[in-house]
Amino acid sequence: MTALSLNNLDISYGETPITHGVSLDIAEGESFALVGESGSGKSTILKAIAGLAPEWTGSITAFGKSRSHGIDRHFARLCQMVFQDPYGSLHPRKTIDATLSEPLTIHGIGSQNERVEAVMASVGLDRKFRFRFPHQLSGGQRQRVAIARALMLEPKILLLDEPTSALDVSVQAEILNLLKRLRREQNLTFLMVTHNLPVVSFLCDRLAVMRQGRIVEIADVADLKQGALREAYSRELMEISATHAA
Amino acid sequence: MNTPLLEVDNLRVTFPTPRGDIDVVRSVSFTLGRERLGIVGESGSGKSMTGRSILKLIRAPGTVSADRLAFDGIDLLAQSEKQMRAIRGARISMVMQDPKFSLNPVMTIGEQIAEALLTHQRLPRREVGQRVKAMLESVRIDDPERVAKLYPHEVSGGMGQRVMIAMMLIPEPDLLIADEPTSALDVSVQAQVLDIIDELVKRKGMGLIFISHDLNLVSSYCDRILVMNTGRVVEECEAGELRNATHPYTRGLLAAIPRLDETRDELPVLDRSAWANS
Ligand SMILES: Nc1ncnc2c1ncn2[C@@H]1O[C@H](COP(=O)(O)OP(=O)(O)OP(=O)(O)O)[C@@H](O)[C@H]1O
Ligand SMILES: Nc1ncnc2c1ncn2[C@@H]1O[C@H](COP(=O)(O)OP(=O)(O)OP(=O)(O)O)[C@@H](O)[C@H]1O
Ligand SMILES: [Mg+2]
Ligand SMILES: [Mg+2]
């Protein structure tokens, strides 16, 4: 079954068009990467799906249901976002408990205590962190909180914007292992933005390469691993990544 | 022999806590010539604090001490705050880790770059606009006129980083401290931005301290590398030799990096039990 489908999506901010004719179909349980040029509109696509960039034409569909342009509660329960910046995305004066309970309150969901405990356990956060503030956590712990918050409503799709780019390689490994395990256990579907092609190799099944607001290529991760991307721009990214490898 | 550009001997950065003082940087010593020095290490290991202490930008109640901290023969610890202000930006500049916090949220990108330019030289208005545009182009921003009019929250993650780099390079400093300057850039733009920095190292003899989580990048881009763990330098090596590092901590970091042709189902992680007691 198709979990998420974008059809001919043109997103703009005011007068400025950002994406042009973006179309994608992501299967349930699939992990799909969006890579490409800085400023090409990757975060903007995730924001449009999450309802944070409302000026678009085309269609956004999750499990057969189209998204409206405004606040869409039904859609929010299906589809949650983890932001690019782990420092800015948590409210500095809210405890972890308050941050995790908030989406439940907004959606009128009960048994909050049990749910907060269960989600903290599933992302590997010790209970002792529950009443701490973000500044009392490390970068990796904060990113676990951000993932936990996205999981509170038991979504079926996670939109992940550079979930590990601000983390050191060891904490990155912990978060990548965590995401892999969550996907397996909860049959989640991922749409993940990243600049790091080795991360795509580890976590994803397919990737789309973007440049200047357009998708230039969609490929299987097997092609990336074998150095078999087709388009000149994709090959450029792949070859630079390969020369960095130790 | 000439005086090195930077001499750091027994650097210590201390913060008071309810449980007593803690040294977040301890007995760090190195010298830097007109070369590229990489600093790697896990989160919280003291990389940013080391960089900031060179500019004396550690906020109270934190304190900096050292047996010697000298830039171009100038004893930095003996400089007044006013003297430090003359050095910062003009002679030593630092690209901070988080551009969103370092940029002024209520000024457009163009105004901020113009301001950075004008603190170091006088220029007619018309020329300022042209220099701002040229600077944005040099960091590969394709539509500089539009971007100059945007506010920081309206640019992408990687565009914010490039704006910071443009601002720090405009005065052509003698020493650049770059804290995770390219973590939000795609590898192609990253390579071009690093070339611009490299050009200043080669042409002007600028010294570079490059702080990064990306061990592969640092080992291919820098000359020498320091590996930090809990405030100390645990290993120092030629950049090209990083993959042959021997310290178990460095080996642990290297093993945790995914590969382009990755086949492992799970990545190895560091055993933090030794220091995960807070
Ligand atoms: N609120 C906004 N108002 C106007 N323009 C915006 C706004 N937000 C983003 N943009 C513009 O949209 C374009 C795409 O930005 P986006 O953040 O989607 O890029 P990205 O592909 O995620 O890049 P990066 O990899 O650097 O994060 C950029 O040119 C940016 O300036
Ligand atoms: N105001 C403060 N009071 C007490 N400790 C602090 C303070 N600011 C920073 N620290 C501690 O100093 C240590 C070193 O921090 P630093 O920012 O240098 O780490 P880093 O190596 O740059 O990490 P990252 O890779 O996450 O940026 C950390 O353990 C941090 O918790
Ligand atoms: Mg982005
Ligand atoms: Mg830091």
XYZ file of C-alpha atoms and ligand atoms in Angstrom:
588
model
C 0.000 0.000 0.000
C 1.151 3.562 -0.701
C 1.801 5.411 2.542
C 2.641 8.838 1.167
C 2.105 10.243 -2.269
C 3.107 13.663 -3.607
C 1.742 14.582 -6.977
C 2.987 17.531 -9.009
C 3.729 19.554 -5.905
C 4.624 23.230 -6.459
C 5.355 25.024 -3.189
C 5.991 28.749 -2.871
C 6.731 31.357 -0.212
C 4.826 34.460 -1.284
C 5.966 35.373 -4.780
C 8.883 32.962 -4.786
C 8.302 29.499 -6.256
C 10.455 26.929 -4.445
C 9.606 23.465 -5.797
C 8.485 22.487 -9.277
C 6.393 19.427 -10.093
C 7.593 17.178 -7.285
C 6.027 13.707 -7.462
C 6.846 10.763 -5.192
C 5.189 7.526 -4.051
C 6.447 5.950 -0.840
C 5.242 2.480 0.158
C 4.115 1.587 3.670
C 7.131 0.553 5.740
C 9.567 2.054 3.251
C 12.421 4.370 4.243
C 12.888 7.029 1.583
C 15.675 9.639 1.462
C 15.559 13.133 -0.003
C 19.066 14.353 -0.751
C 20.542 17.125 -2.869
C 21.615 20.704 -3.109
C 21.487 22.993 -0.106
C 18.554 25.377 -0.652
C 16.866 23.114 -3.216
C 13.632 22.835 -1.207
C 14.020 19.598 0.776
C 12.955 21.050 4.132
C 10.210 22.959 2.348
C 8.698 19.698 1.053
C 8.617 18.228 4.570
C 7.106 21.469 5.881
C 4.356 21.395 3.254
C 3.492 17.796 4.190
C 3.462 18.777 7.874
C 1.229 21.799 7.196
C 3.896 24.442 7.892
C 4.192 25.755 4.334
C 0.582 26.220 3.218
C 1.091 27.762 -0.229
C 1.130 24.836 -2.624
C -0.640 23.336 -5.585
C -0.795 19.681 -6.557
C -1.664 17.004 -4.017
C -0.345 15.446 -0.831
C -1.947 12.122 0.072
C -1.323 9.804 3.013
C -2.919 6.329 3.019
C -5.346 7.442 0.354
C -6.499 10.574 2.169
C -5.653 14.017 0.744
C -4.240 16.717 2.910
C -6.081 20.042 3.132
C -4.168 23.330 3.067
C -4.891 24.352 6.629
C -4.494 22.623 9.977
C -5.446 19.002 9.410
C -5.762 17.031 12.642
C -6.448 13.755 10.967
C -3.307 14.185 8.900
C -1.253 15.227 11.933
C -2.055 11.942 13.644
C -0.816 10.010 10.640
C 2.259 12.022 9.914
C 4.727 13.710 12.309
C 7.922 15.703 11.773
C 11.352 15.787 13.472
C 13.094 19.092 12.718
C 16.545 19.951 11.349
C 17.712 21.765 14.463
C 17.713 19.750 17.723
C 18.640 22.847 19.749
C 15.897 25.122 18.493
C 13.081 22.615 18.172
C 12.413 21.944 21.873
C 10.854 24.630 24.042
C 13.606 25.739 26.472
C 11.265 26.247 29.434
C 9.219 23.088 29.116
C 10.230 19.879 30.833
C 10.520 16.716 28.768
C 7.290 15.538 30.409
C 5.422 18.689 29.324
C 6.848 18.475 25.796
C 5.721 14.868 25.405
C 2.283 15.327 26.998
C 1.344 18.366 24.950
C 0.354 16.583 21.704
C -1.851 14.226 23.753
C -3.636 17.155 25.389
C -4.144 18.897 22.030
C -5.687 15.755 20.558
C -7.676 14.946 23.700
C -5.972 11.620 24.346
C -6.049 10.012 27.804
C -3.729 7.790 29.861
C -0.980 10.334 29.339
C 1.253 9.067 32.102
C 1.498 5.557 30.673
C 2.011 6.810 27.142
C 4.842 9.173 28.110
C 6.561 6.358 29.977
C 6.135 3.905 27.124
C 7.472 6.263 24.472
C 10.451 7.304 26.596
C 11.303 3.646 27.019
C 11.001 2.953 23.311
C 13.494 5.702 22.394
C 15.905 4.624 25.138
C 15.505 7.637 27.461
C 15.919 6.823 31.133
C 12.987 7.843 33.398
C 15.272 10.160 35.346
C 15.191 12.594 32.401
C 11.426 12.996 32.502
C 11.307 16.186 34.556
C 14.455 17.773 33.169
C 14.670 20.763 30.825
C 16.303 20.581 27.355
C 19.479 22.411 28.452
C 20.075 19.662 30.999
C 20.333 17.045 28.232
C 23.076 16.268 25.721
C 22.537 16.751 21.989
C 21.816 13.060 21.490
C 19.347 12.964 24.382
C 17.565 16.023 22.990
C 17.273 14.352 19.612
C 15.725 11.298 21.329
C 13.187 13.636 22.935
C 12.376 15.158 19.538
C 11.810 11.674 18.101
C 9.761 10.692 21.172
C 7.551 13.753 20.728
C 6.935 12.820 17.096
C 5.962 9.287 18.190
C 3.455 10.378 20.885
C 0.468 10.305 18.527
C 1.473 6.890 17.165
C 1.886 8.197 13.606
C 2.420 5.868 10.689
C 4.766 8.224 8.837
C 7.799 10.102 10.216
C 9.240 13.103 8.373
C 12.863 13.454 9.478
C 14.833 16.599 8.580
C 18.580 15.978 9.036
C 17.940 14.035 12.239
C 21.639 13.415 12.907
C 23.629 16.173 11.214
C 24.293 18.053 14.465
C 25.381 14.934 16.339
C 28.767 13.304 16.742
C 29.319 10.041 14.892
C 28.816 7.877 17.938
C 25.518 9.498 18.948
C 24.532 9.447 15.281
C 25.062 5.685 15.290
C 22.782 5.359 18.346
C 20.013 7.419 16.713
C 20.307 5.560 13.386
C 20.101 2.197 15.171
C 17.093 3.509 17.093
C 15.302 4.668 13.936
C 15.962 1.333 12.272
C 14.560 -0.559 15.239
C 11.465 1.674 15.531
C 10.704 1.253 11.860
C 10.895 -2.521 12.191
C 8.868 -2.709 15.410
C 6.137 -0.242 14.470
C 6.121 -0.673 10.680
C 6.783 3.063 10.299
C 7.330 4.795 6.969
C 10.203 7.323 6.809
C 10.776 10.302 4.570
C 14.194 11.574 5.595
C 16.200 14.586 4.417
C 19.963 14.234 4.730
C 23.241 15.342 3.142
C 24.992 12.238 4.275
C 24.897 9.523 1.598
C 26.416 6.824 3.861
C 23.494 7.461 6.251
C 21.161 6.826 3.295
C 22.996 3.553 2.606
C 22.519 2.464 6.191
C 18.892 3.439 6.752
C 17.036 3.832 3.465
C 15.603 1.741 0.617
C 15.315 4.428 -2.059
C 16.400 8.011 -2.593
C 15.409 11.077 -4.603
C 18.098 13.579 -5.585
C 16.995 17.225 -5.743
C 18.422 20.298 -7.370
C 16.880 23.754 -7.773
C 13.441 22.704 -6.647
C 13.188 19.637 -8.865
C 13.773 15.931 -8.445
C 16.534 14.962 -10.879
C 16.636 11.238 -10.120
C 14.932 8.539 -8.054
C 17.024 5.434 -7.420
C 17.311 2.313 -5.289
C 19.858 2.429 -2.483
C 21.468 -0.649 -4.064
C 22.450 1.612 -6.983
C 23.972 4.129 -4.596
C 25.992 1.403 -2.874
C 27.281 0.154 -6.216
C 28.055 3.655 -7.493
C 25.411 3.271 -10.198
C 23.407 6.521 -9.992
C 22.601 7.832 -13.482
C 22.359 11.628 -13.507
C 25.485 13.782 -13.653
C 24.546 15.738 -10.517
C 23.780 12.595 -8.479
C 27.075 11.090 -9.605
C 28.912 14.216 -8.521
C 27.478 13.941 -4.980
C 28.201 10.216 -4.880
C 31.785 10.595 -6.094
C 32.643 13.363 -3.624
C 31.209 11.217 -0.797
C 33.299 8.268 -1.938
C 36.543 10.282 -1.874
C 35.916 11.275 1.765
C 35.529 7.707 2.928
C 38.325 6.538 5.160
C 62.505 29.877 13.965
C 59.545 32.216 13.570
C 57.004 32.535 16.349
C 54.070 30.202 15.675
C 50.769 31.876 14.865
C 49.161 30.408 17.950
C 50.685 28.879 21.081
C 48.452 27.112 23.587
C 50.076 25.615 26.648
C 48.133 23.899 29.416
C 44.787 25.476 28.590
C 42.032 24.954 31.132
C 38.381 26.044 31.089
C 36.554 25.697 34.386
C 32.895 26.001 35.374
C 31.652 26.061 38.952
C 28.839 23.575 39.638
C 26.932 22.708 42.812
C 29.202 19.676 43.110
C 32.391 21.754 42.826
C 34.406 23.127 39.918
C 34.637 21.068 36.757
C 37.262 21.452 34.052
C 35.556 21.101 30.689
C 38.923 21.672 28.984
C 42.039 20.438 30.767
C 45.761 20.565 30.027
C 45.260 21.159 26.317
C 48.497 22.174 24.568
C 49.255 22.696 20.876
C 50.877 25.138 18.515
C 49.477 26.218 15.192
C 51.352 27.530 12.191
C 49.907 28.685 8.901
C 48.179 25.326 8.519
C 44.882 23.523 8.938
C 44.335 21.881 12.304
C 41.271 19.677 12.792
C 39.671 19.055 16.203
C 37.343 16.056 16.503
C 35.745 14.274 19.438
C 32.303 13.428 20.686
C 29.660 15.874 21.811
C 30.620 17.623 25.044
C 34.323 16.796 24.734
C 35.316 20.482 24.859
C 35.923 21.348 21.213
C 33.836 24.526 21.131
C 35.113 25.629 24.541
C 38.690 25.275 23.280
C 37.853 27.409 20.229
C 36.004 30.059 22.219
C 38.698 30.327 24.864
C 41.212 31.453 22.214
C 38.970 34.478 21.592
C 38.286 34.814 25.331
C 34.596 34.292 24.639
C 33.871 32.021 27.607
C 30.928 33.484 29.489
C 30.994 33.922 33.270
C 30.963 31.953 35.512
C 33.331 29.993 33.255
C 37.018 30.898 33.526
C 40.038 30.363 31.259
C 43.580 29.775 32.444
C 46.748 28.685 30.671
C 50.511 28.683 31.123
C 50.643 30.393 27.756
C 47.990 31.525 25.284
C 49.628 33.621 22.591
C 48.546 34.732 19.135
C 51.286 36.091 16.845
C 53.410 36.681 19.934
C 50.605 38.616 21.723
C 49.810 37.278 25.188
C 46.032 36.962 24.901
C 45.438 36.457 28.616
C 47.048 39.856 29.287
C 44.815 41.695 26.798
C 42.003 43.920 28.054
C 38.472 43.360 26.738
C 38.939 46.462 24.563
C 42.172 45.093 23.101
C 40.454 41.746 22.480
C 37.682 43.482 20.531
C 40.297 44.883 18.157
C 41.681 41.372 17.580
C 38.327 39.604 17.160
C 36.929 39.721 13.687
C 39.846 41.670 12.222
C 42.650 39.215 13.060
C 40.979 36.122 14.520
C 37.441 35.273 13.530
C 35.205 32.411 14.497
C 32.349 30.761 12.640
C 30.063 29.700 15.487
C 28.466 26.278 15.598
C 24.884 27.472 15.348
C 24.228 30.080 12.651
C 20.615 30.550 13.750
C 21.793 31.850 17.105
C 24.723 33.836 15.738
C 22.780 35.784 13.127
C 20.647 38.736 14.161
C 17.005 37.662 13.669
C 15.684 41.165 12.943
C 18.252 42.186 10.309
C 18.271 40.967 6.720
C 21.140 38.802 5.497
C 22.352 41.643 3.246
C 22.384 44.190 6.094
C 24.375 41.838 8.311
C 27.046 41.145 5.723
C 27.270 44.890 4.976
C 27.746 45.563 8.676
C 30.555 43.006 8.912
C 32.213 44.651 5.926
C 31.917 48.199 7.255
C 33.384 47.487 10.691
C 36.678 46.823 8.955
C 36.753 49.420 6.174
C 34.961 52.460 4.771
C 33.242 52.071 1.449
C 30.753 54.088 -0.621
C 27.166 52.801 -0.425
C 27.001 51.547 -3.968
C 30.121 49.508 -3.573
C 28.823 47.924 -0.350
C 25.871 46.427 -2.220
C 28.157 45.026 -4.881
C 30.568 43.529 -2.362
C 27.694 41.879 -0.459
C 26.416 40.357 -3.674
C 29.888 39.142 -4.668
C 30.430 37.620 -1.230
C 27.133 35.704 -1.397
C 28.022 34.451 -4.864
C 31.409 33.277 -3.685
C 29.736 30.974 -1.134
C 27.603 29.580 -3.972
C 24.339 31.389 -3.254
C 22.840 31.457 -6.728
C 20.328 34.284 -6.378
C 22.164 36.756 -4.116
C 19.744 39.647 -4.711
C 16.761 37.714 -3.370
C 18.689 36.149 -0.492
C 20.177 39.492 0.642
C 16.620 40.671 1.370
C 15.668 37.617 3.452
C 15.719 37.354 7.253
C 17.615 34.480 8.917
C 14.450 32.394 9.488
C 13.739 32.553 5.751
C 16.943 30.885 4.586
C 17.664 27.156 4.528
C 19.960 25.488 7.082
C 22.888 25.395 4.702
C 22.337 28.941 3.439
C 22.581 30.254 7.029
C 25.912 28.498 7.444
C 27.252 29.972 4.229
C 26.175 33.477 5.261
C 28.134 33.069 8.515
C 31.203 31.923 6.605
C 30.925 34.862 4.195
C 30.793 37.296 7.124
C 33.824 35.782 8.821
C 35.943 35.678 5.664
C 35.259 39.251 4.502
C 37.942 40.780 6.784
C 40.528 38.132 5.705
C 41.623 37.187 9.238
C 45.037 35.674 10.125
C 43.375 32.898 12.078
C 39.949 31.376 11.400
C 38.287 29.159 13.978
C 35.476 27.310 12.222
C 33.129 25.339 14.506
C 31.133 22.792 12.446
C 31.004 25.299 9.578
C 29.733 22.944 6.883
C 27.580 20.365 8.723
C 24.387 21.501 6.944
C 25.836 21.611 3.418
C 25.598 19.087 0.631
C 28.997 17.614 -0.235
C 29.312 19.566 -3.477
C 28.708 23.006 -1.954
C 30.786 21.917 1.025
C 33.762 21.182 -1.215
C 33.477 24.610 -2.822
C 33.191 26.450 0.485
C 36.218 24.571 1.803
C 38.127 25.599 -1.326
C 37.456 29.263 -0.537
C 38.829 28.788 2.978
C 41.769 26.841 1.577
C 42.531 29.633 -0.820
C 42.995 32.011 2.134
C 45.239 29.484 3.893
C 47.440 29.183 0.815
C 47.404 32.762 -0.471
C 47.413 34.706 2.785
C 48.953 32.115 5.061
C 45.843 32.079 7.253
C 45.823 29.544 10.097
C 42.704 27.382 10.439
C 41.216 25.494 13.353
C 38.486 23.279 11.955
C 36.152 21.730 14.531
C 33.990 18.933 13.193
C 32.141 15.701 13.857
C 32.973 14.514 10.376
C 36.146 12.477 10.836
C 36.410 11.585 7.165
C 36.139 15.196 6.082
C 38.705 16.396 8.604
C 41.143 13.674 7.647
C 40.960 14.558 3.966
C 40.908 18.347 4.425
C 43.251 19.195 7.310
C 46.995 18.799 7.896
C 46.910 17.669 11.499
C 44.236 16.409 13.900
C 43.609 16.563 17.633
C 41.156 14.051 19.102
C 39.418 15.256 22.274
C 37.604 13.284 24.952
C 36.212 14.725 28.211
C 38.220 17.938 27.919
C 41.570 16.365 27.051
C 43.491 15.739 23.874
C 43.753 11.943 23.789
C 45.449 11.596 20.435
C 47.247 13.799 17.919
C 48.127 12.701 14.400
C 48.820 13.666 10.818
C 45.416 14.045 9.155
C 46.041 11.326 6.582
C 46.912 8.908 9.392
C 43.598 9.220 11.217
C 42.348 5.876 9.956
C 45.385 4.262 11.605
C 44.661 5.888 14.971
C 45.419 3.637 17.914
C 43.520 5.109 20.867
C 40.458 2.939 21.601
C 38.260 6.027 21.804
C 39.316 7.204 18.331
C 38.856 3.663 17.003
C 35.357 3.637 18.519
C 34.455 6.864 16.723
C 35.807 5.570 13.410
C 33.852 2.323 13.689
C 30.587 4.194 14.267
C 30.691 5.934 10.863
C 28.392 4.415 8.242
C 29.940 3.707 4.836
C 28.705 4.418 1.343
C 28.636 0.654 0.652
C 27.254 -0.132 4.134
C 26.245 -3.730 4.846
C 26.106 -3.750 8.661
C 22.630 -4.101 10.118
C 23.590 -2.228 13.277
C 26.332 0.326 13.905
C 28.701 -0.080 16.868
C 28.356 2.656 19.504
C 30.726 3.873 22.215
C 30.340 2.310 25.620
C 29.390 5.398 27.597
C 28.915 3.575 30.897
C 32.356 4.778 31.952
C 31.259 8.424 32.009
C 27.462 8.413 31.718
C 26.830 9.248 35.336
C 25.124 12.645 35.081
N 9.874 31.477 5.266
C 10.470 31.624 4.063
N 10.280 32.732 3.323
C 10.875 32.885 2.121
N 11.711 31.978 1.558
C 11.946 30.868 2.258
C 11.359 30.618 3.541
N 11.783 29.428 3.984
C 12.617 28.934 3.024
N 12.710 29.797 1.984
C 13.504 29.606 0.748
O 13.188 28.348 0.186
C 14.326 27.778 -0.443
C 14.453 26.314 -0.043
O 14.711 26.233 1.356
P 14.749 24.830 2.129
O 14.932 25.148 3.562
O 13.605 24.002 1.717
O 16.088 24.202 1.501
P 16.806 22.808 1.835
O 16.808 22.013 0.574
O 16.208 22.201 3.038
O 18.291 23.308 2.106
P 19.357 22.899 3.251
O 19.918 21.615 2.784
O 20.369 24.012 3.175
O 18.631 22.841 4.567
C 15.509 28.665 -0.069
O 15.849 29.445 -1.186
C 14.977 29.549 1.039
O 15.546 30.840 1.007
N 27.604 27.112 31.290
C 28.114 25.896 31.512
N 28.189 25.373 32.747
C 28.708 24.138 32.954
N 29.165 23.334 31.984
C 29.098 23.806 30.724
C 28.581 25.092 30.416
N 28.649 25.271 29.074
C 29.188 24.132 28.581
N 29.452 23.257 29.553
C 30.036 21.916 29.404
O 31.282 22.001 28.770
C 31.559 20.779 28.098
C 32.231 21.054 26.777
O 31.283 21.704 25.931
P 31.623 22.053 24.408
O 30.525 22.950 23.948
O 33.014 22.540 24.273
O 31.491 20.624 23.708
P 31.741 20.243 22.189
O 32.900 19.305 22.151
O 31.828 21.466 21.357
O 30.411 19.418 21.878
P 29.458 19.400 20.550
O 30.136 18.462 19.626
O 28.155 18.841 21.049
O 29.362 20.793 20.028
C 30.230 20.046 27.976
O 30.244 18.909 28.807
C 29.214 21.049 28.452
O 28.151 20.406 29.128
Mg 16.907 22.028 5.068
Mg 30.571 22.327 19.981
